XYZ file of C-alpha atoms in Angstrom:
732
model
C -0.273 0.116 0.021
C 0.778 3.574 -0.467
C 1.751 5.479 2.822
C 0.796 9.332 3.199
C -0.651 11.711 5.299
C -3.810 11.560 6.610
C -6.284 13.793 4.199
C -7.439 15.541 7.494
C -4.281 15.889 9.161
C -3.041 19.435 7.670
C -6.520 20.695 8.771
C -5.761 19.306 12.372
C -2.689 21.145 12.511
C -4.262 24.646 13.333
C -0.780 25.546 14.836
C 1.094 25.138 12.114
C -0.723 25.528 8.567
C 2.508 25.607 6.593
C 4.473 22.686 4.694
C 6.311 21.699 7.380
C 3.802 19.442 9.096
C 5.046 15.988 10.136
C 5.113 14.338 6.758
C 5.253 10.809 5.907
C 6.400 9.482 2.854
C 3.597 9.443 -0.029
C 2.808 6.933 -2.688
C 6.207 4.423 -1.686
C 4.644 1.716 -4.139
C 5.536 3.868 -7.091
C 9.292 4.031 -5.990
C 10.004 0.579 -7.743
C 8.626 1.957 -10.865
C 11.594 4.820 -10.808
C 14.145 2.038 -10.206
C 12.987 0.157 -13.107
C 12.968 2.888 -15.295
C 16.520 4.502 -14.167
C 18.127 0.976 -14.453
C 16.740 0.307 -18.294
C 19.106 2.946 -19.635
C 21.757 1.732 -17.643
C 21.631 -1.467 -18.266
C 21.255 -1.112 -22.223
C 24.371 1.327 -22.157
C 26.813 -1.350 -20.504
C 25.203 -4.316 -22.426
C 25.603 -2.707 -25.774
C 28.175 -0.235 -25.715
C 30.585 -2.924 -27.400
C 28.198 -4.589 -29.876
C 28.851 -3.304 -33.493
C 25.470 -1.668 -33.860
C 25.923 0.722 -31.194
C 29.794 1.230 -31.600
C 28.896 2.637 -35.207
C 26.716 5.201 -34.087
C 29.845 6.947 -32.721
C 32.770 5.532 -34.888
C 33.028 4.978 -38.469
C 34.535 2.135 -40.218
C 37.501 1.553 -42.980
C 37.110 -0.026 -46.232
C 38.108 -3.737 -45.302
C 34.876 -3.154 -42.580
C 37.021 -2.686 -39.707
C 36.254 -0.127 -36.967
C 38.423 2.735 -36.024
C 39.319 2.918 -32.532
C 39.071 -1.158 -32.425
C 41.841 -3.570 -32.615
C 44.288 -3.485 -34.684
C 43.093 0.205 -35.250
C 42.953 1.372 -31.651
C 45.587 4.403 -32.453
C 43.426 5.489 -35.216
C 39.831 6.661 -33.711
C 38.524 8.507 -36.990
C 37.487 7.484 -40.321
C 38.266 9.720 -43.401
C 36.933 9.427 -46.507
C 39.562 10.208 -49.428
C 37.560 9.519 -52.508
C 34.079 10.799 -51.981
C 33.807 11.585 -55.564
C 34.013 8.105 -56.860
C 31.527 7.120 -53.782
C 28.878 9.260 -55.274
C 29.188 7.937 -58.566
C 29.267 4.119 -57.251
C 26.101 5.180 -54.624
C 24.597 8.485 -54.179
C 23.279 7.621 -50.793
C 27.033 6.820 -49.829
C 26.147 3.662 -47.971
C 29.259 2.007 -48.670
C 31.926 4.606 -48.485
C 35.543 3.899 -48.971
C 37.050 4.701 -45.765
C 40.559 5.318 -44.161
C 41.294 5.360 -40.383
C 43.330 7.857 -39.084
C 44.815 9.313 -35.726
C 43.293 12.798 -36.538
C 41.089 14.282 -39.191
C 43.688 15.393 -42.004
C 43.548 19.394 -42.781
C 43.600 20.856 -46.401
C 46.318 19.712 -48.888
C 47.317 16.901 -46.429
C 47.875 13.595 -47.613
C 46.872 10.030 -45.504
C 48.411 6.522 -45.916
C 46.230 3.518 -46.798
C 47.304 0.385 -45.028
C 46.942 -3.347 -45.437
C 43.868 -5.132 -43.207
C 41.833 -8.032 -43.315
C 38.871 -7.803 -45.604
C 35.511 -8.558 -44.016
C 32.227 -9.145 -45.326
C 30.709 -6.194 -47.112
C 34.251 -4.609 -47.193
C 36.021 -3.244 -50.378
C 40.177 -4.172 -51.209
C 42.410 -1.720 -51.820
C 41.447 0.869 -54.696
C 45.027 2.480 -55.076
C 48.108 -0.389 -55.689
C 50.401 1.773 -56.973
C 50.580 4.127 -54.267
C 49.200 4.118 -50.624
C 48.771 8.017 -50.264
C 45.718 9.629 -50.759
C 45.653 13.608 -51.306
C 43.142 15.510 -49.232
C 41.660 18.912 -51.103
C 39.519 19.931 -48.823
C 39.290 20.330 -45.111
C 37.711 18.015 -42.696
C 36.028 18.595 -39.362
C 35.266 15.629 -37.031
C 31.666 14.497 -36.466
C 30.418 11.149 -34.830
C 34.315 9.633 -35.355
C 33.884 10.492 -39.009
C 35.858 13.353 -40.874
C 33.312 15.068 -42.618
C 34.729 17.674 -45.678
C 33.484 20.920 -46.116
C 34.115 23.761 -48.528
C 36.357 26.275 -46.889
C 35.569 30.130 -46.392
C 37.573 32.435 -48.414
C 41.532 32.119 -47.112
C 42.257 35.690 -47.682
C 39.858 38.741 -47.961
C 41.493 42.088 -49.048
C 38.774 44.770 -48.940
C 39.149 48.023 -49.650
C 36.870 51.134 -49.304
C 36.493 53.850 -51.999
C 34.537 57.034 -52.567
C 32.590 57.413 -55.758
C 30.797 60.616 -55.484
C 32.567 63.159 -55.370
C 34.874 61.525 -57.725
C 38.776 61.066 -57.424
C 40.736 64.028 -58.864
C 43.346 62.169 -60.787
C 46.311 64.110 -61.379
C 50.409 63.639 -62.430
C 52.946 63.945 -59.778
C 52.745 64.019 -56.152
C 49.174 63.869 -54.799
C 48.386 66.963 -52.580
C 44.962 65.677 -50.904
C 43.272 62.453 -50.254
C 40.976 63.101 -52.865
C 43.858 62.473 -55.359
C 44.540 59.359 -54.111
C 43.145 56.987 -56.805
C 42.743 53.147 -57.247
C 43.878 50.950 -60.126
C 43.360 51.625 -64.004
C 43.216 47.531 -64.602
C 40.236 47.082 -62.655
C 38.678 50.317 -63.153
C 38.643 51.851 -59.504
C 40.771 54.888 -60.720
C 37.484 56.880 -60.503
C 37.192 56.174 -56.994
C 39.588 57.857 -54.378
C 40.656 55.803 -51.579
C 38.968 56.098 -47.919
C 40.882 52.968 -46.004
C 44.406 52.429 -45.873
C 46.629 51.079 -48.432
C 46.562 47.246 -48.446
C 49.351 45.279 -50.407
C 47.279 44.422 -53.595
C 46.975 48.253 -54.161
C 50.796 48.950 -53.412
C 51.594 46.168 -55.761
C 48.963 47.098 -58.556
C 50.837 50.675 -58.186
C 54.151 49.622 -58.871
C 53.035 47.751 -61.866
C 51.542 50.868 -63.308
C 54.903 52.739 -62.674
C 54.305 54.641 -59.826
C 57.663 55.706 -58.030
C 58.621 55.782 -54.751
C 57.859 59.128 -53.779
C 54.261 59.305 -55.045
C 53.542 55.888 -53.518
C 54.745 56.756 -50.219
C 52.755 60.133 -50.367
C 49.496 58.109 -50.913
C 50.014 55.872 -48.452
C 50.467 58.468 -46.025
C 47.449 60.278 -47.161
C 45.626 57.041 -47.224
C 46.242 56.836 -43.415
C 45.338 60.101 -42.605
C 41.823 61.218 -41.524
C 39.496 62.255 -44.454
C 38.357 65.709 -44.523
C 36.408 65.712 -47.544
C 33.141 64.296 -47.115
C 31.815 61.189 -49.052
C 28.501 60.865 -50.438
C 28.493 57.256 -52.080
C 30.850 54.838 -50.895
C 31.860 51.487 -53.029
C 34.290 48.140 -51.925
C 36.431 46.541 -53.816
C 36.921 42.667 -52.376
C 39.557 40.202 -53.269
C 39.113 36.768 -52.208
C 40.949 33.645 -52.403
C 39.436 30.305 -52.022
C 40.463 26.661 -52.767
C 38.513 23.650 -54.343
C 38.606 20.580 -56.237
C 37.645 21.654 -59.849
C 36.516 18.159 -61.127
C 34.108 17.629 -58.191
C 30.396 16.252 -59.416
C 27.346 18.188 -58.628
C 26.317 15.869 -55.667
C 29.813 16.102 -54.039
C 30.107 20.004 -54.551
C 26.680 20.460 -53.380
C 27.542 18.381 -49.990
C 30.666 20.347 -49.320
C 29.027 23.363 -50.071
C 26.508 22.698 -47.577
C 28.755 21.148 -44.833
C 31.049 24.422 -45.507
C 28.041 26.843 -44.883
C 27.539 24.989 -41.883
C 31.099 25.167 -40.733
C 31.186 29.018 -41.335
C 28.082 29.393 -39.419
C 29.319 27.518 -36.336
C 32.746 29.311 -36.508
C 30.763 32.694 -36.473
C 28.838 31.512 -33.610
C 32.008 30.197 -31.664
C 33.514 33.505 -32.324
C 30.534 35.479 -30.722
C 29.973 32.634 -28.133
C 29.996 35.333 -25.461
C 27.493 38.003 -26.931
C 25.292 35.153 -27.969
C 25.360 33.200 -24.786
C 24.937 36.625 -22.645
C 21.698 38.098 -24.805
C 20.464 34.493 -24.998
C 20.680 33.401 -21.554
C 21.431 36.535 -19.396
C 19.518 39.071 -21.548
C 16.246 37.157 -22.056
C 15.970 36.326 -18.074
C 16.767 39.907 -17.019
C 14.392 41.318 -19.827
C 11.822 38.399 -18.525
C 12.125 39.453 -15.088
C 11.721 42.986 -15.848
C 8.560 42.657 -18.117
C 7.091 40.067 -15.185
C 7.481 43.122 -12.310
C 6.120 45.581 -14.847
C 3.432 43.422 -15.596
C 2.669 43.143 -12.168
C 2.783 46.460 -11.618
C 0.522 47.600 -14.341
C -1.785 44.693 -14.237
C -4.899 46.278 -13.325
C -4.463 49.181 -16.032
C -3.169 46.378 -18.570
C -6.700 44.423 -17.677
C -9.011 47.336 -17.882
C -7.587 48.614 -21.136
C -7.725 45.261 -22.881
C -11.592 44.607 -21.705
C -12.301 48.127 -22.562
C -10.699 47.647 -26.327
C -12.941 44.316 -26.139
C -16.030 45.877 -25.453
C -15.518 48.893 -28.143
C -14.566 46.432 -30.754
C -17.701 44.511 -30.207
C -19.867 47.420 -30.038
C -18.535 48.921 -33.465
C -19.019 45.473 -35.072
C -22.798 45.338 -33.489
C -23.579 48.753 -35.024
C -22.205 47.783 -38.293
C -24.702 44.683 -38.023
C -27.536 47.114 -37.157
C -26.482 49.618 -39.883
C -26.326 46.722 -42.552
C -29.630 45.480 -41.496
C -31.325 48.996 -42.135
C -32.199 49.533 -38.218
C -29.790 52.365 -37.861
C -29.085 55.088 -40.458
C -25.350 55.444 -39.923
C -24.935 58.978 -39.440
C -23.865 58.408 -35.624
C -20.992 56.279 -36.858
C -20.112 58.779 -39.559
C -19.542 61.369 -37.144
C -17.316 59.461 -34.888
C -15.062 58.139 -37.699
C -14.503 61.977 -38.917
C -13.815 63.015 -35.180
C -11.341 60.384 -34.784
C -9.915 61.212 -38.532
C -9.706 64.848 -36.943
C -8.405 64.033 -34.166
C -5.498 61.238 -34.954
C -5.113 62.461 -38.577
C -5.707 58.963 -39.346
C -6.735 57.765 -43.454
C -9.582 55.241 -42.531
C -9.403 52.434 -45.274
C -11.702 52.715 -47.818
C -13.063 48.756 -47.188
C -13.788 49.960 -43.514
C -15.656 53.130 -44.741
C -18.150 51.585 -46.784
C -19.384 49.244 -44.166
C -20.914 52.459 -42.620
C -22.058 54.116 -45.809
C -23.546 51.611 -47.839
C -25.978 49.060 -46.726
C -27.088 45.964 -48.590
C -30.537 46.000 -50.425
C -30.826 42.144 -50.219
C -33.772 41.505 -47.738
C -32.498 37.982 -46.760
C -29.290 39.378 -46.295
C -30.997 42.163 -44.283
C -32.597 39.726 -41.908
C -29.100 37.245 -41.559
C -27.828 40.745 -40.515
C -30.490 41.821 -37.889
C -30.431 38.294 -36.356
C -26.466 38.945 -35.984
C -26.786 42.043 -34.722
C -29.507 40.836 -31.801
C -27.575 38.109 -31.086
C -24.099 39.852 -30.895
C -25.835 42.605 -28.576
C -27.036 40.110 -26.197
C -23.670 38.579 -25.988
C -22.245 42.039 -25.183
C -24.698 42.274 -22.423
C -23.661 38.946 -21.302
C -20.449 39.677 -21.189
C -20.972 42.691 -19.530
C -22.481 41.127 -16.622
C -20.176 38.409 -16.489
C -17.365 41.487 -16.353
C -19.514 43.253 -13.261
C -19.617 39.714 -11.843
C -15.748 38.708 -11.762
C -14.672 42.472 -10.537
C -13.494 40.958 -7.392
C -11.892 38.051 -9.208
C -9.942 40.774 -11.013
C -8.855 42.517 -7.988
C -7.594 38.965 -6.180
C -5.819 38.290 -9.550
C -3.910 41.674 -9.320
C -3.086 40.955 -5.648
C -1.670 37.153 -6.966
C 0.124 38.736 -9.372
C 1.971 41.061 -7.185
C 2.665 38.510 -4.691
C 4.031 36.160 -7.120
C 6.357 39.128 -8.491
C 7.420 39.656 -4.785
C 8.268 35.800 -4.645
C 10.412 35.713 -7.430
C 11.962 38.796 -6.303
C 12.648 37.691 -2.460
C 13.831 33.804 -4.059
C 15.512 34.509 -7.462
C 17.127 31.020 -7.118
C 13.921 29.878 -8.405
C 14.931 29.995 -11.729
C 17.642 27.669 -10.976
C 15.748 24.729 -10.966
C 14.347 24.612 -14.427
C 17.732 25.227 -15.799
C 19.092 22.427 -14.153
C 16.472 20.351 -15.038
C 16.557 21.185 -18.890
C 20.179 20.453 -18.954
C 19.510 17.203 -17.235
C 16.401 16.724 -19.831
C 18.969 17.159 -22.562
C 21.357 15.036 -21.216
C 18.858 12.348 -20.819
C 17.361 12.732 -24.289
C 20.530 12.031 -25.691
C 21.377 8.784 -23.520
C 17.551 7.609 -24.732
C 18.291 8.392 -28.196
C 21.534 6.444 -28.009
C 19.823 3.715 -26.503
C 16.977 3.477 -29.381
C 19.577 3.275 -31.900
C 21.720 0.954 -30.272
C 18.294 -1.301 -29.550
C 17.227 -0.883 -33.331
C 20.592 -1.848 -34.709
C 21.403 -4.975 -31.932
C 21.504 -8.070 -33.742
C 20.540 -11.524 -32.108
C 24.355 -12.402 -31.753
C 24.821 -9.283 -29.589
C 22.157 -10.415 -26.996
C 21.895 -13.998 -26.740
C 20.658 -14.254 -22.973
C 18.187 -11.872 -23.700
C 16.776 -13.703 -26.829
C 16.981 -16.833 -24.775
C 14.829 -15.081 -21.913
C 12.310 -14.128 -24.322
C 11.990 -17.153 -26.155
C 11.709 -19.483 -22.601
C 9.475 -16.585 -20.568
C 7.730 -13.997 -22.709
C 6.990 -15.626 -26.244
C 4.969 -18.327 -24.702
C 2.912 -16.071 -22.840
C 2.670 -14.006 -26.028
C 1.575 -17.196 -27.831
C -1.064 -17.702 -25.411
C -3.031 -14.876 -26.035
C -2.331 -14.906 -29.987
C 0.279 -12.151 -30.053
C 3.144 -13.993 -30.468
C 5.313 -13.173 -33.917
C 7.372 -15.663 -35.834
C 10.470 -13.557 -35.772
C 11.541 -13.707 -32.189
C 14.228 -10.928 -32.600
C 12.000 -8.708 -34.572
C 9.277 -8.502 -31.649
C 11.693 -8.169 -29.104
C 13.427 -5.305 -30.634
C 9.652 -3.520 -31.305
C 8.619 -4.494 -27.617
C 12.173 -2.594 -26.492
C 11.906 0.397 -28.885
C 8.068 0.891 -27.460
C 9.169 0.374 -23.715
C 11.951 2.636 -24.580
C 9.547 5.459 -25.659
C 7.291 4.882 -22.702
C 10.541 5.573 -20.450
C 11.398 8.458 -22.544
C 8.195 10.018 -21.730
C 8.056 9.108 -18.407
C 11.647 11.096 -17.744
C 9.917 13.977 -19.521
C 6.792 14.158 -17.280
C 9.089 13.518 -14.178
C 11.243 16.259 -15.054
C 8.278 18.397 -15.492
C 6.621 17.248 -12.237
C 10.129 17.979 -10.352
C 10.212 21.819 -11.370
C 6.656 22.195 -10.509
C 6.824 20.540 -7.329
C 10.166 22.403 -6.302
C 8.840 25.870 -7.286
C 5.341 25.109 -5.154
C 7.494 23.611 -2.196
C 9.472 27.198 -2.036
C 6.690 29.290 -2.617
C 4.361 27.554 -0.040
C 7.219 27.633 2.555
C 7.953 31.377 1.825
C 4.465 32.160 2.330
C 3.684 30.282 5.514
C 6.910 31.029 7.308
C 8.585 34.240 5.922
C 7.862 36.185 8.978
C 8.838 33.320 11.300
C 11.970 33.622 12.648
C 12.321 29.931 13.668
C 11.121 28.339 10.536
C 12.053 30.763 7.811
C 15.154 29.084 6.624
C 15.348 29.326 2.922
C 12.506 31.758 2.510
C 14.255 34.467 0.956
C 17.009 36.843 0.850
C 16.050 38.284 4.240
C 15.960 34.961 6.020
C 18.937 33.726 8.363
C 21.764 31.747 6.679
C 20.386 32.685 3.452
C 22.748 31.753 0.276
C 21.699 31.645 -3.559
C 20.146 28.228 -4.292
C 19.334 27.317 -0.720
C 15.597 27.632 -0.986
C 15.683 25.336 -3.959
C 18.345 22.847 -2.530
C 15.822 22.708 0.559
C 13.000 22.032 -1.544
C 14.625 19.195 -3.267
C 15.418 17.505 -0.550
C 12.170 17.396 1.298
C 10.789 16.259 -2.287
C 13.328 13.262 -2.385
C 12.683 12.607 1.043
C 8.582 12.415 1.119
C 7.091 12.704 -2.233
C 9.295 11.065 -4.821
C 6.792 8.562 -4.954
C 3.846 10.806 -5.688
C 6.018 12.649 -8.385
C 6.387 8.962 -10.053
C 2.775 8.540 -9.866
C 1.482 11.568 -11.657
C 4.374 11.003 -14.079
C 3.396 7.226 -15.128
C -0.239 8.600 -15.353
C 0.785 11.374 -17.950
C 3.049 9.285 -19.615
C 0.077 6.663 -20.456
C -1.915 9.353 -21.605
C 0.851 10.570 -24.059
C 1.210 7.013 -25.387
C -1.983 6.465 -25.832
C -2.580 9.568 -28.154
C 0.977 8.280 -29.970
C -0.554 4.840 -30.420
C -3.474 6.098 -31.781
C -1.543 8.477 -34.181
C 0.352 5.326 -35.657
C -2.491 3.663 -35.855
C -4.427 6.369 -37.822
C -1.225 6.964 -40.004
C -1.339 3.263 -40.874
C -5.126 3.314 -41.627
C -5.057 6.984 -43.693
C -5.909 5.068 -47.199
C -9.184 4.532 -45.495
C -9.960 7.930 -44.313
C -11.796 8.355 -47.680
C -14.763 6.579 -45.969
C -16.344 9.833 -43.979
C -17.566 7.603 -41.000
C -13.925 6.427 -40.393
C -12.717 10.115 -40.769
C -15.137 11.183 -38.216
C -14.506 8.685 -35.892
C -10.949 9.036 -36.349
C -11.233 13.019 -35.486
C -13.198 12.314 -32.279
C -11.037 10.028 -30.982
C -8.038 12.318 -31.638
C -10.046 15.275 -30.059
C -11.001 13.127 -27.111
C -7.629 11.901 -26.764
C -6.269 15.326 -26.689
C -8.930 16.547 -24.247
C -7.807 13.866 -21.953
C -4.051 14.282 -21.858
C -4.924 18.322 -21.460
C -7.519 17.704 -18.425
C -4.951 15.191 -16.731
C -1.959 17.412 -17.320
C -4.028 20.216 -15.658
C -5.030 18.499 -12.704
C -1.804 16.759 -12.536
C -0.153 20.021 -12.052
C -2.575 21.045 -9.306
C -1.964 17.936 -7.549
C 1.820 18.474 -7.478
C 1.159 22.050 -5.629
C -1.341 19.979 -3.145
C 1.572 17.600 -2.464
C 3.917 20.496 -1.642
C 1.707 22.045 0.170
C -0.289 19.633 2.412
C 1.811 16.701 2.203
C -1.099 14.605 0.963
C -0.828 11.544 -1.370
C -1.136 12.174 -5.083
C -4.616 10.701 -5.445
C -5.573 12.788 -2.233
C -4.117 15.730 -3.368
C -5.752 15.418 -6.886
C -9.197 15.163 -5.067
C -8.693 18.376 -3.181
C -7.767 19.900 -6.772
C -11.128 18.703 -7.856
C -13.042 20.482 -4.731
C -10.537 23.765 -5.522
C -11.885 23.846 -9.154
C -15.339 23.481 -8.002
C -15.158 26.262 -5.124
C -13.393 29.011 -7.334
C -13.476 28.042 -11.188
C -13.712 31.612 -12.348
C -10.488 32.557 -10.405
C -8.746 29.516 -11.720
C -9.745 30.167 -15.122
C -8.817 33.970 -14.727
C -5.535 33.107 -13.393
C -4.570 30.898 -16.135
C -5.597 33.140 -18.823
C -3.120 35.886 -17.230
C -0.428 33.186 -17.068
C -0.985 32.162 -20.743
C -1.155 35.876 -21.853
C 1.893 37.035 -20.226
C 4.001 33.873 -21.661
C 2.792 34.674 -24.772
C 4.001 38.455 -24.730
C 7.545 37.177 -22.927
C 7.902 34.399 -25.744
C 7.570 37.115 -28.586
C 8.752 40.009 -27.599
C 12.085 39.012 -25.373
C 13.337 36.786 -28.246
C 12.709 38.893 -31.369
C 13.819 42.106 -29.368
C 17.009 40.560 -28.565
C 17.849 39.633 -31.951
C 17.147 43.136 -33.089
C 19.484 44.633 -30.393
C 22.229 42.007 -31.459
C 22.545 43.526 -35.064
C 25.089 46.211 -34.656
C 27.575 44.059 -32.607
C 27.319 40.882 -35.406
C 27.250 42.327 -38.786
C 27.700 39.374 -41.272
C 27.633 37.205 -38.451
C 23.947 38.272 -37.708
C 21.951 35.768 -39.473
C 23.539 32.448 -37.682
C 24.076 33.927 -34.276
C 20.305 35.575 -34.359
C 18.767 32.335 -34.660
C 20.626 30.915 -31.655
C 19.731 33.899 -29.513
C 16.352 33.564 -30.496
C 16.270 29.721 -29.711
C 18.297 30.479 -26.436
C 16.080 33.343 -25.423
C 13.068 31.127 -26.232
C 13.736 28.629 -23.839
C 14.905 31.105 -21.320
C 11.640 33.063 -21.351
C 9.498 30.205 -21.328
C 11.116 28.833 -18.218
C 10.645 32.086 -16.569
C 7.137 32.224 -17.680
C 6.508 29.133 -16.314
C 7.770 29.651 -12.976
C 5.620 32.561 -12.609
C 2.927 30.735 -13.586
C 3.488 28.048 -10.781
C 4.107 30.957 -8.407
C 0.548 32.231 -9.198
C -0.926 28.819 -8.968
C 0.946 28.031 -5.218
C -0.101 31.209 -3.741
C -3.578 30.811 -5.006
C -3.658 27.706 -3.056
C -1.999 28.790 -0.119
C -4.192 31.754 0.096
C -7.504 30.233 -0.244
C -6.214 27.652 2.257
C -4.731 29.632 4.913
C -8.215 32.216 4.921
C -10.276 28.754 4.705
C -8.879 26.973 7.646
C -6.688 29.296 9.505
C -8.191 32.575 9.461
C -5.660 34.333 7.003
C -2.920 34.522 9.517
C 0.005 34.144 7.156
C -1.286 36.786 4.563
C 0.384 40.049 4.549
C -1.893 42.757 6.360
C -0.290 45.605 4.308
C -1.982 44.568 1.106
C -4.744 46.709 0.189
C -7.394 44.180 -0.845
C -7.778 41.510 2.002
C -7.626 38.118 0.117
C -8.792 36.520 3.152
C -12.526 37.790 2.085
C -12.125 35.700 -1.133
C -13.726 32.352 0.117
C -16.667 34.262 1.097
C -17.132 36.578 -2.019
C -16.521 33.774 -4.751
């Protein structure tokens, strides 16, 4: 059985309403599931790390079929491909490449030496018998143990800046001003005068044109001085030298062109890495926090303005419908439009003017417009009544947003957990991808004991239920891949649950104990013994000590829901040819919609359940039940909180990445496109994490405030607030 705190235990603890009640471990029966899912990738990595299929993921092989980095080629871990041109001619997919193992990827214009070896099945003999050396005409870069060629960027660039207007004053003899320092006649730059310093190409060109040493020295001196003459039109003379094989095929040229472009972009990003990381992570984090704080300060004004704009748009649309129905004359509308145009000097588009100038003469359309106008009017009245009825909810929402901002200001380390968990998830994604590829490429000789156990224990059970396949190895591989996918989904949802629970634990501890000198450890920057990261560390330790099973329980539920959707999409893709039948198509759409709604509902409930686990110490099922009760008590406030969080999330994820990409342009110049892409990606992830933490803060504070007011008289609510949220349960 799962152990846990009694459902009513926290209500009995009137003297200590916060999260530090005497907790017991919850949902311990789920811990073995976590152990099994943890052992799975470790066992596969240890069992398949030396098999050929898994080893091929990180190492190439030579033309004999021998793996680079393995005996007898331990000292040569990289595979170079010196004859890709002929490989492309024989096989455009490059499934059988001619490889040579080397100790390091060769540079451009180097040679590598082939060798004798043992020819294996599928291998190739030596292509060159007269000479064992291969000339490498393009540079290479190591990727997954392979030396990939790429088209190199220009090795030398000579860029000179000239002025075209006003033109150069070409005079014989020693020049007297910078405007008399002209370009070269052979490339038609003699009509332009030099703005930049003289380079070696210009100096050599002038000498070839017969310029003496005295004139040359004066030109160099004048070009190095500051230019007094103002230039209206500037031009550039650019000289670049690049090397590439002249007899390369189209396919080979395309390959090296794209790999060269990728290499160039990666080089640009690496050269500006500190600016990219600073703007993408640091800048987006600071800007997100500024927007969050500003959003909380002016949220009341923003909400009122948005509501006013909504009603204004609806009223204008309803007026147009009444005019098209012939019920109103339109004089009032035209007068308002004229006043707006005079005040703002804005010309209204002709399409909009016709809406209040020309009404339809079709009686049938007038009837449609009439009933549409009446329906919209009823909707406006209903919305107005709803806005009046929920004015108290707006006041509570404003208070919650302000308090959430205060929480993040008091505990800036709240943003530490999502970044650490994001890095952990990236690492686990790479591991699970490696596991999937290793399982997919494993053969029967690689896992003889596993296949034997499958044959004696699993296969008979599958035969009994009619699910056995003739090819046992294929069925074992398919089952392992499906299980690996489920483990990956579990790991993803487990990371998400940790992020929510850690944040909820920190916020609830801060809410209840920030003013308690005996229990305020880890509540904020003003607590005793505070250091950066202490609230997150304490919350993580509490969760691991008491509630790890509850997080596993919720993660399994979400993984099952997601897996059902994936299985359905797989079945729908396999039966796509039958969707020409309208009944089948309707059933598929209905099932897809139902599974999507199920997953979203479970996700919403589990998020609140994690918050309740952190706040109350209950089991997952008891917390989910408490979440249902909470939704039933405060449905409007819950919806408004989620809408505000979603609006802020969209605002952050759009404005911050694009704004930082624009800000980076003056410092990046030609490197702006690839660096801007990375900045946008990093800043999007950062702002999404910040918005997610702010959302969890709002949810946790909402739960804490309502719980505090219902059971403990609001003793922990800050009395300095202008609106007492402890009136909320009775008002809502």
